[in-house]
Structures are given as C-alpha cells and as structure tokens.
Amino acid sequence: MTKSVLVTGGSRGIGRAICLKMASLGYYILVNYKGNEAAAQETLAQVRALGADGELLQFDVQHKEQVKAVLGGWIEQQKEKVIEILVNNAGIKDDTLMLWMKDEQWENVVDTSLGGFFYVTREVLNGMLLRKSGRIVNVVSLSGLKGMAGQTNYSAAKAGVIGATKALAQEIGKRGVTVNAVAPGFIQTDMTEGLNEKELKTMIPVQRFGQPEEVAHAVAFLASPESGYITGVVLSVNGGLYT
Ligand code: NAP
C-alpha cells in the first residue's frame, strides 16, 4: 500500500510547504486546490523534483457534494493507495468589523475552515478507523485561540476547528488515529500580503513573520509515526506572540 497525504489548499502558501515537506519524507502527495490550477501544478512539479510523486485533486472543501464526488470517488477507486495523513489546511479570511459583516462573509469563512474540516475528514475517517492507523492535522490560527478584532468570522471558524480537534481526538484515540492542530501566527503568504510587517513584527518576540516551511515542520512532527502519544493538542507556531 502506498501511503498518501492529502493536503487541502496545497496549491499555495503553507499548504504547498506541507506538500513539499511530506514529499521529502517519501509520501505520495494529493494536492487539493479550489481554483488556482497553475499554482497546484507548480506544487506537483516541485513534489516530483524532490523525487516523490502525487496528483491533483480539485474540489471546494465547503461544498459537500464536490467533496463526496471527487474525494469519495478517488478513495473508492484506489486499490494501492491509502490516505494515511490528512492535513486540513484550506482556509480563507474576509476581514471586517462585525457591525459591517455581510452574511456571505460569515458563511464563506466559516464554511471553508469549519465546514471543510467536517466534510473532508468525514470522507477520510472510515478508512483510517478500519486500518487502525492515521494522522489528522488541522491548520488553525492564533485568531482561533485569542480572537482578533476584525475577524469574528475567521476567529469563530478556527476556534470551532480547535473544539472539533479535541472532541474527535477523544472519539478515535482508541483506534490508533490522532487528531491535532497547528496554530500559526503571522506567516509570509498571499494571505498576509497586505499587512504592515514592519509595524507588526515589533510585537512578535522573535521580531519577524514566520515562513510556511516553519509551519510545515510542526505539521510533519504531529503527522509522524512517532507522535502516536500526542493527540488533541494545539501547537502554536507564532514566534512567541501568544501562548
Ligand atoms: P493562502 O496562501 O491564501 O492559500 C490558501 C490555500 O487554500 C490555497 O491553496 C487555496 O486554493 C486553498 N483554498 C481556499 N479556499 C478553498 C476551498 N474552499 N477549497 C479548497 N481549497 C481552498 O493561505 P495560507 O496563508 O497558506 O493559509 C493556509 C492556512 O493557514 C489557512 O487555513 C489559514 O487560515 C491558516 N493560517 C495562515 C496564517 C498566515 O499568516 N498566513 C496564519 C494563521 C493561520 P487556490 O490556490 O485554488 O485558491
């Protein structure tokens, strides 16, 4: 059986760095993305340049029918490949003060992070439980731990995933499957592009934004076979900004 890793939102930023880290460890990489095919192809090319292999799986994590059709369909067809590691990384932000927040801003952000976690994990879980082996790592956020003004939608979505991480860890620990979360602070990606790094980094004890590879390192640690006694935790990767 070829051990595979599914990374949602693997086309760019933190997700791409996770794909490359897991490729360097020899896994077969399933690169999920929503719409940016060129970026997803670039991730796959970089995976192959590392001597590993993988494929693209396009679906929108917030649409349960798409998740079922594409991911469920892929799982059903496989004879050789199993998803040993699931990284729920896909996420968006759409910041505004709650007073001005529109329904779609609330729904899109919550449905992508929290809905996406539910629909994708549900699809993958059965196989892990039957094999009595698996790792689930959810990429959450500092905002989900401490709350961030202008991000009630995003903070609620990520806090929701943290609660679900802890609950699911308790449900399935006895079946050899662990569920953990990684909570990045400010990481240099498209998502943080418009932010004033010069000003913000003065608040961060290590005095800089983090790199996607530093988050990928934490994900790989929690996803490793040796981390079987760690479940239900939230590991912060934030330069000491908040504990
Ligand atoms: P990014 O550079 O904006 O990339 C977002 C990724 O998610 C892309 O691959 C995108 O696919 C995918 N995506 C978005 N909506 C999706 C959907 N509905 N279905 C499937 N894929 C979807 O973001 P990032 O900074 O790498 O963030 C990755 C994760 O880390 C997110 O969950 C984010 O909330 C979290 N995080 C980031 C930071 C930070 O400072 N950057 C801090 C804390 C937490 P396409 O390329 O197809 O659009």
Coordinates of C-alpha atoms and ligand atoms in Angstrom, one line a residue:
M1 CA 0.0 0.0 0.0
T2 CA 1.3 3.4 -0.9
K3 CA 1.0 5.8 2.0
S4 CA -0.5 9.1 0.8
V5 CA -1.0 12.5 2.3
L6 CA -4.0 14.7 1.4
V7 CA -3.3 18.4 1.9
T8 CA -6.3 20.7 1.4
G9 CA -5.3 24.0 -0.1
G10 CA -2.0 22.5 -1.2
S11 CA -1.5 24.8 -4.2
R12 CA -0.1 27.8 -2.4
G13 CA 1.5 29.2 0.8
I14 CA 1.5 26.9 3.9
G15 CA -0.2 24.1 2.1
R16 CA 2.4 24.0 -0.6
A17 CA 5.2 23.9 2.0
I18 CA 3.4 21.0 3.7
C19 CA 3.2 19.1 0.4
L20 CA 6.9 19.6 -0.1
K21 CA 7.9 18.6 3.4
M22 CA 5.8 15.4 3.2
A23 CA 7.2 14.7 -0.3
S24 CA 10.7 14.9 1.2
L25 CA 9.7 12.2 3.7
G26 CA 8.6 9.9 0.8
Y27 CA 4.8 10.2 0.9
Y28 CA 2.6 10.2 -2.2
I29 CA 1.0 13.7 -2.2
L30 CA -2.6 14.6 -3.0
V31 CA -2.6 18.3 -3.7
N32 CA -6.1 19.7 -3.3
Y33 CA -6.9 23.2 -4.5
K34 CA -10.0 25.3 -5.2
G35 CA -9.4 27.1 -8.5
N36 CA -5.7 28.0 -9.0
E37 CA -4.6 25.2 -11.2
A38 CA -1.3 26.8 -12.3
A39 CA -0.2 27.0 -8.7
A40 CA -1.4 23.5 -7.9
Q41 CA 0.6 22.2 -11.0
E42 CA 3.6 24.1 -9.7
T43 CA 3.3 22.4 -6.3
L44 CA 3.1 19.0 -8.0
A45 CA 6.2 19.8 -10.2
Q46 CA 8.1 20.7 -7.0
V47 CA 6.9 17.4 -5.3
R48 CA 8.3 15.5 -8.3
A49 CA 11.5 17.4 -8.3
L50 CA 12.1 16.0 -4.8
G51 CA 11.8 12.5 -6.2
A52 CA 8.3 11.9 -4.8
D53 CA 5.0 11.6 -6.7
G54 CA 1.4 12.8 -6.3
E55 CA -1.6 14.1 -8.1
L56 CA -4.0 17.0 -8.1
L57 CA -7.5 16.7 -6.6
Q58 CA -9.6 19.7 -7.3
F59 CA -12.6 20.3 -5.1
D60 CA -14.1 23.1 -3.0
V61 CA -13.9 21.9 0.6
Q62 CA -17.0 23.9 1.6
H63 CA -19.2 22.0 -0.9
K64 CA -20.1 18.7 0.5
E65 CA -21.3 17.3 -2.9
Q66 CA -17.9 18.1 -4.5
V67 CA -16.0 16.6 -1.6
K68 CA -18.1 13.4 -1.8
A69 CA -17.9 13.1 -5.6
V70 CA -14.2 13.9 -6.1
L71 CA -12.5 12.8 -2.8
G72 CA -15.0 10.0 -2.1
G73 CA -14.7 8.8 -5.7
W74 CA -10.9 8.8 -5.5
I75 CA -10.9 6.8 -2.3
E76 CA -13.4 4.2 -3.8
Q77 CA -11.3 3.7 -6.9
Q78 CA -8.0 3.0 -5.0
K79 CA -6.6 -0.4 -4.7
E80 CA -3.0 0.6 -3.9
K81 CA -3.1 4.0 -2.2
V82 CA -4.4 4.9 1.2
I83 CA -4.7 8.3 2.9
E84 CA -2.5 7.8 6.0
I85 CA -2.3 11.6 6.8
L86 CA -4.9 14.3 6.3
V87 CA -3.9 17.9 6.6
N88 CA -7.0 20.2 6.7
N89 CA -5.2 23.4 5.7
A90 CA -7.6 25.2 3.2
G91 CA -8.8 28.4 4.6
I92 CA -9.7 32.0 3.7
K93 CA -10.1 35.3 5.5
D94 CA -12.5 38.1 4.8
D95 CA -11.9 40.7 7.4
T96 CA -14.3 43.5 8.6
L97 CA -15.8 44.7 11.8
M98 CA -18.8 42.6 12.8
L99 CA -21.1 45.6 12.5
W100 CA -20.4 45.7 8.8
M101 CA -20.1 41.9 8.1
K102 CA -22.4 40.5 5.4
D103 CA -24.0 37.1 5.6
E104 CA -21.7 35.8 2.8
Q105 CA -18.6 37.0 4.6
W106 CA -19.6 35.0 7.7
E107 CA -20.7 31.9 5.7
N108 CA -17.8 31.7 3.3
V109 CA -15.1 31.9 6.0
V110 CA -16.9 29.6 8.5
D111 CA -17.9 27.1 5.8
T112 CA -14.4 26.9 4.3
S113 CA -12.5 26.2 7.6
L114 CA -15.1 24.6 9.8
G115 CA -17.4 23.0 7.1
G116 CA -14.3 22.0 5.1
F117 CA -12.8 20.2 8.1
F118 CA -16.1 18.3 8.6
Y119 CA -16.8 17.3 5.0
V120 CA -13.2 16.3 4.2
T121 CA -12.4 14.5 7.5
R122 CA -15.7 12.5 7.3
E123 CA -14.7 11.2 3.9
V124 CA -11.3 10.0 5.0
L125 CA -12.1 8.8 8.5
N126 CA -13.6 5.5 7.8
G127 CA -10.5 4.1 6.1
M128 CA -8.3 5.3 8.9
L129 CA -10.5 3.6 11.5
L130 CA -10.7 0.4 9.6
R131 CA -6.9 0.3 9.2
K132 CA -6.5 1.4 12.9
S133 CA -3.9 4.0 11.7
G134 CA -3.9 7.6 10.7
R135 CA -2.9 11.2 11.4
I136 CA -5.2 14.2 11.1
V137 CA -3.6 17.7 11.4
N138 CA -5.8 20.8 11.3
V139 CA -4.2 24.2 10.4
V140 CA -6.0 26.6 12.7
S141 CA -4.8 30.1 13.8
L142 CA -3.7 32.3 16.6
S143 CA -7.0 34.1 15.9
G144 CA -8.9 31.0 17.0
L145 CA -7.1 30.9 20.3
K146 CA -7.0 34.6 21.3
G147 CA -9.6 36.2 19.0
M148 CA -8.7 39.0 16.6
A149 CA -10.6 42.3 16.1
G150 CA -12.0 42.5 12.6
Q151 CA -12.0 38.7 12.3
T152 CA -15.1 37.4 14.2
N153 CA -15.8 35.1 11.3
Y154 CA -12.3 33.8 11.0
S155 CA -11.7 33.5 14.8
A156 CA -15.0 31.6 15.2
A157 CA -14.2 29.3 12.3
K158 CA -10.7 28.4 13.7
A159 CA -11.9 28.2 17.3
G160 CA -14.6 25.8 16.0
V161 CA -11.9 23.6 14.4
I162 CA -10.0 23.6 17.7
G163 CA -13.0 22.3 19.6
A164 CA -13.6 19.7 16.9
T165 CA -10.0 18.6 17.0
K166 CA -10.2 18.0 20.8
A167 CA -13.6 16.2 20.5
L168 CA -12.6 13.9 17.6
A169 CA -9.3 13.1 19.3
Q170 CA -11.3 11.7 22.2
E171 CA -13.6 9.7 19.9
I172 CA -10.9 7.9 17.9
G173 CA -7.8 7.7 20.1
K174 CA -8.5 4.0 20.8
R175 CA -8.4 3.3 17.0
G176 CA -4.8 4.5 16.5
V177 CA -5.8 7.7 14.8
T178 CA -4.5 11.0 16.3
V179 CA -6.1 14.5 15.7
N180 CA -4.1 17.6 16.4
A181 CA -3.9 21.2 15.3
V182 CA -1.2 23.7 14.4
A183 CA -1.9 27.4 15.1
P184 CA 0.3 29.7 13.1
G185 CA 0.7 33.4 13.9
F186 CA 1.8 35.7 11.1
I187 CA 3.3 33.7 8.3
Q188 CA 4.5 35.2 5.0
T189 CA 2.0 34.0 2.3
D190 CA -0.6 35.6 0.0
M191 CA -3.0 35.7 2.9
T192 CA -0.8 38.2 4.9
E193 CA 0.5 40.1 1.9
G194 CA -1.3 43.4 2.6
L195 CA -0.3 43.6 6.3
N196 CA 2.2 46.1 7.6
E197 CA 5.0 43.6 8.5
K198 CA 7.4 46.3 9.6
E199 CA 5.0 47.5 12.3
L200 CA 3.5 44.2 13.3
K201 CA 6.9 42.4 13.8
T202 CA 7.8 44.7 16.6
M203 CA 5.1 42.9 18.7
I204 CA 6.5 39.5 18.0
P205 CA 9.1 38.2 20.4
V206 CA 11.3 36.7 17.6
Q207 CA 10.8 40.0 15.7
R208 CA 9.8 38.6 12.3
F209 CA 7.0 36.9 10.4
G210 CA 7.3 33.1 10.1
Q211 CA 7.9 31.1 6.9
P212 CA 5.5 28.5 5.5
E213 CA 8.3 25.9 6.0
E214 CA 8.3 26.5 9.7
V215 CA 4.6 25.6 9.9
A216 CA 5.2 22.6 7.7
H217 CA 7.8 21.3 10.1
A218 CA 5.3 21.4 13.0
V219 CA 2.7 19.6 10.9
A220 CA 5.2 16.9 9.9
F221 CA 6.1 16.4 13.6
L222 CA 2.5 15.8 14.5
A223 CA 1.9 13.6 11.4
S224 CA 4.9 11.4 12.1
P225 CA 4.5 7.7 13.2
E226 CA 6.5 8.6 16.4
S227 CA 3.8 11.1 17.5
G228 CA 1.2 8.4 18.4
Y229 CA 1.0 9.5 22.0
I230 CA 0.2 13.1 21.1
T231 CA -3.5 13.8 20.4
G232 CA -5.9 16.7 20.9
V233 CA -3.2 19.3 21.2
V234 CA -2.9 22.7 19.6
L235 CA 0.8 23.5 18.7
S236 CA 1.4 27.3 18.3
V237 CA 3.9 28.4 15.6
N238 CA 3.9 32.1 16.2
G239 CA 7.3 33.4 17.3
G240 CA 6.1 33.7 20.9
L241 CA 3.3 36.2 20.1
Y242 CA 0.8 34.4 22.3
T243 CA 0.7 31.3 24.4
Ligands
NAP1 P1 -3.1 31.2 1.0 O1 -1.7 31.5 0.7 O2 -4.1 32.2 0.8 O3 -3.6 29.8 0.4 C1 -4.9 29.3 0.6 C2 -5.0 27.9 0.1 O4 -6.2 27.4 0.4 C3 -4.8 27.9 -1.5 O5 -4.2 26.7 -1.8 C4 -6.3 27.8 -1.9 O6 -6.5 27.2 -3.2 C5 -6.9 27.0 -0.8 N1 -8.4 27.2 -0.6 C6 -9.0 28.3 -0.2 N2 -10.4 28.0 -0.2 C7 -10.5 26.7 -0.6 C8 -11.6 25.9 -0.7 N3 -12.9 26.3 -0.5 N4 -11.4 24.6 -1.1 C9 -10.2 24.1 -1.4 N5 -9.1 24.9 -1.2 C10 -9.2 26.2 -0.8 O7 -3.2 30.9 2.6 P2 -2.1 30.4 3.7 O8 -1.6 31.7 4.3 O9 -1.2 29.5 3.1 O10 -3.1 29.7 4.7 C11 -3.2 28.3 4.9 C12 -3.9 28.0 6.1 O11 -3.2 28.6 7.2 C13 -5.3 28.6 6.2 O12 -6.2 27.7 6.9 C14 -5.1 29.9 7.1 O13 -6.3 30.2 7.7 C15 -4.1 29.4 8.0 N6 -3.3 30.4 8.6 C16 -2.5 31.3 7.9 C17 -1.8 32.2 8.6 C18 -0.8 33.2 7.8 O14 -0.3 34.1 8.5 N7 -0.6 33.1 6.5 C19 -1.8 32.4 9.9 C20 -2.7 31.5 10.7 C21 -3.4 30.5 10.0 P3 -6.4 28.0 -4.6 O15 -4.9 28.2 -4.8 O16 -7.0 27.1 -5.6 O17 -7.1 29.3 -4.4

